[in-house]
Amino acid sequence: MPIIGFIVQLLVPLWQLAAMVVAVRQALDFSSTTRAIGVCIVAFFLMVLTLVLFIMFTSFFLAVASNAVPMEPL
């Protein structure tokens, strides 16, 4: 059964991207699907970049906080 989870993990971002294309084409009233695909691919990569940066900064600050030495009260 683990293979099904792997396939689902590959298909979900593609399904999300397809839904974004349809939504952008309808919302922005594009006449061509190609333009909507371009907009969605750029937005998708920006979303992934933001997520990666958030995870990196969070893990960095958690590592710093876990290694912090408690100070004595003044």
Tab-separated table of C-alpha atoms in Angstrom:
chain	number	residue	atom	x	y	z
A	1	MET	CA	0.000	0.000	0.000
A	2	PRO	CA	2.874	2.518	0.389
A	3	ILE	CA	3.045	2.792	-3.411
A	4	ILE	CA	-0.474	4.243	-3.451
A	5	GLY	CA	0.588	7.001	-1.055
A	6	PHE	CA	3.568	7.794	-3.264
A	7	ILE	CA	1.368	8.057	-6.360
A	8	VAL	CA	-1.129	10.255	-4.523
A	9	GLN	CA	1.677	12.555	-3.367
A	10	LEU	CA	2.736	12.992	-6.987
A	11	LEU	CA	-0.780	13.582	-8.295
A	12	VAL	CA	-2.026	16.080	-5.701
A	13	PRO	CA	0.238	19.001	-6.758
A	14	LEU	CA	-0.641	18.358	-10.408
A	15	TRP	CA	-4.350	18.384	-9.570
A	16	GLN	CA	-3.839	21.598	-7.577
A	17	LEU	CA	-2.040	23.189	-10.523
A	18	ALA	CA	-4.837	22.166	-12.902
A	19	ALA	CA	-7.449	23.669	-10.574
A	20	MET	CA	-5.401	26.864	-10.371
A	21	VAL	CA	-5.263	27.105	-14.169
A	22	VAL	CA	-9.032	26.784	-14.491
A	23	ALA	CA	-9.638	29.294	-11.692
A	24	VAL	CA	-7.173	31.861	-13.057
A	25	ARG	CA	-8.511	31.533	-16.584
A	26	GLN	CA	-12.064	32.143	-15.376
A	27	ALA	CA	-11.264	34.852	-12.810
A	28	LEU	CA	-8.933	36.901	-15.002
A	29	ASP	CA	-10.958	36.240	-18.162
A	30	PHE	CA	-7.992	35.004	-20.199
A	31	SER	CA	-8.801	33.949	-23.736
A	32	SER	CA	-5.927	31.454	-23.923
A	33	THR	CA	-5.163	28.618	-21.568
A	34	THR	CA	-1.430	29.006	-22.213
A	35	ARG	CA	-1.350	32.384	-20.501
A	36	ALA	CA	-3.219	31.001	-17.488
A	37	ILE	CA	-0.775	28.073	-17.304
A	38	GLY	CA	2.166	30.496	-17.281
A	39	VAL	CA	0.649	32.586	-14.505
A	40	CYS	CA	-0.098	29.489	-12.434
A	41	ILE	CA	3.359	27.973	-12.866
A	42	VAL	CA	4.999	31.207	-11.697
A	43	ALA	CA	2.599	31.415	-8.730
A	44	PHE	CA	3.164	27.734	-7.908
A	45	PHE	CA	6.951	28.149	-7.800
A	46	LEU	CA	6.609	31.281	-5.650
A	47	MET	CA	4.377	29.324	-3.280
A	48	VAL	CA	6.906	26.477	-3.046
A	49	LEU	CA	9.770	28.952	-2.513
A	50	THR	CA	7.853	30.668	0.287
A	51	LEU	CA	7.119	27.331	1.939
A	52	VAL	CA	10.757	26.219	1.722
A	53	LEU	CA	12.001	29.519	3.186
A	54	PHE	CA	9.463	29.318	6.006
A	55	ILE	CA	10.549	25.772	6.862
A	56	MET	CA	14.239	26.731	6.723
A	57	PHE	CA	13.834	29.757	8.992
A	58	THR	CA	11.618	27.858	11.414
A	59	SER	CA	14.053	24.961	11.700
A	60	PHE	CA	16.978	27.387	12.107
A	61	PHE	CA	15.324	29.307	14.931
A	62	LEU	CA	14.161	26.113	16.626
A	63	ALA	CA	17.742	24.819	16.519
A	64	VAL	CA	19.045	28.091	17.969
A	65	ALA	CA	16.416	28.051	20.719
A	66	SER	CA	17.142	24.439	21.650
A	67	ASN	CA	20.863	25.192	22.029
A	68	ALA	CA	20.336	28.374	24.029
A	69	VAL	CA	21.824	28.428	27.499
A	70	PRO	CA	19.429	29.762	30.127
A	71	MET	CA	20.759	32.870	31.820
A	72	GLU	CA	20.664	33.472	35.534
A	73	PRO	CA	18.236	36.138	36.685
A	74	LEU	CA	19.819	39.473	37.521
